GROMACS .gro file of C-alpha atoms in nm:
model
   69
    1MET     CA    1   0.000   0.000   0.000
    2LYS     CA    2   0.287   0.240   0.083
    3LYS     CA    3   0.446   0.186  -0.260
    4LEU     CA    4   0.110   0.252  -0.423
    5ILE     CA    5   0.073   0.582  -0.236
    6GLU     CA    6   0.429   0.691  -0.313
    7GLY     CA    7   0.383   0.612  -0.684
    8ASP     CA    8   0.047   0.779  -0.746
    9ILE     CA    9   0.012   1.157  -0.720
   10ASP     CA   10  -0.362   1.147  -0.648
   11LEU     CA   11  -0.320   0.895  -0.367
   12TYR     CA   12  -0.024   1.094  -0.236
   13THR     CA   13  -0.241   1.407  -0.229
   14TYR     CA   14  -0.506   1.222  -0.030
   15ALA     CA   15  -0.237   1.090   0.204
   16HIS     CA   16  -0.103   1.441   0.257
   17TYR     CA   17  -0.452   1.572   0.335
   18ILE     CA   18  -0.524   1.285   0.573
   19ASN     CA   19  -0.195   1.346   0.750
   20LYS     CA   20  -0.271   1.717   0.793
   21LYS     CA   21  -0.640   1.687   0.881
   22GLY     CA   22  -0.648   1.353   1.057
   23LEU     CA   23  -0.958   1.158   1.148
   24SER     CA   24  -1.158   1.159   1.464
   25LEU     CA   25  -1.177   0.834   1.655
   26GLU     CA   26  -1.540   0.800   1.552
   27GLU     CA   27  -1.454   0.846   1.184
   28LEU     CA   28  -1.174   0.593   1.214
   29GLU     CA   29  -1.399   0.338   1.384
   30GLN     CA   30  -1.665   0.379   1.114
   31SER     CA   31  -1.423   0.346   0.824
   32SER     CA   32  -1.376   0.021   0.634
   33GLY     CA   33  -1.075  -0.203   0.678
   34LEU     CA   34  -0.932  -0.085   0.347
   35ALA     CA   35  -0.976   0.280   0.449
   36ARG     CA   36  -0.794   0.212   0.777
   37MET     CA   37  -0.512   0.039   0.588
   38PHE     CA   38  -0.484   0.341   0.358
   39TYR     CA   39  -0.490   0.578   0.657
   40THR     CA   40  -0.214   0.382   0.832
   41ALA     CA   41  -0.002   0.358   0.516
   42SER     CA   42  -0.050   0.732   0.461
   43MET     CA   43   0.080   0.811   0.806
   44LEU     CA   44   0.382   0.585   0.750
   45VAL     CA   45   0.464   0.745   0.413
   46MET     CA   46   0.447   1.096   0.559
   47LYS     CA   47   0.647   0.994   0.868
   48LYS     CA   48   0.919   0.840   0.648
   49GLU     CA   49   0.934   1.155   0.437
   50GLN     CA   50   0.959   1.376   0.747
   51MET     CA   51   1.238   1.158   0.885
   52GLU     CA   52   1.433   1.178   0.558
   53ASN     CA   53   1.392   1.557   0.555
   54ASP     CA   54   1.509   1.583   0.916
   55ILE     CA   55   1.818   1.373   0.842
   56ALA     CA   56   1.902   1.581   0.535
   57LEU     CA   57   1.863   1.902   0.737
   58ALA     CA   58   2.086   1.764   1.014
   59ARG     CA   59   2.354   1.676   0.760
   60LEU     CA   60   2.338   2.024   0.611
   61SER     CA   61   2.365   2.190   0.950
   62ASN     CA   62   2.653   1.969   1.066
   63PRO     CA   63   2.897   1.884   0.786
   64PHE     CA   64   3.112   1.683   1.030
   65LEU     CA   65   2.856   1.407   1.070
   66GLU     CA   66   2.993   1.079   0.944
   67LYS     CA   67   2.789   0.888   0.692
   68LYS     CA   68   2.717   0.526   0.780
   69LYS     CA   69   2.844   0.278   0.525
   0.00000   0.00000   0.00000
């Protein structure tokens, strides 16, 4: 599901919106299993992207960081 989201701009847009807006517990409980899977995958995609951005920013701010091989 994560690969599908990362590869499709429309799904990525939905994932971005879901990540920013979120769902209430009631909405989440009422959603289908597939919708919950998409919601979870969306959060993971956005979290991975944020982590990669944070690492890149840390490397820019500290050029003495060693890269792991």
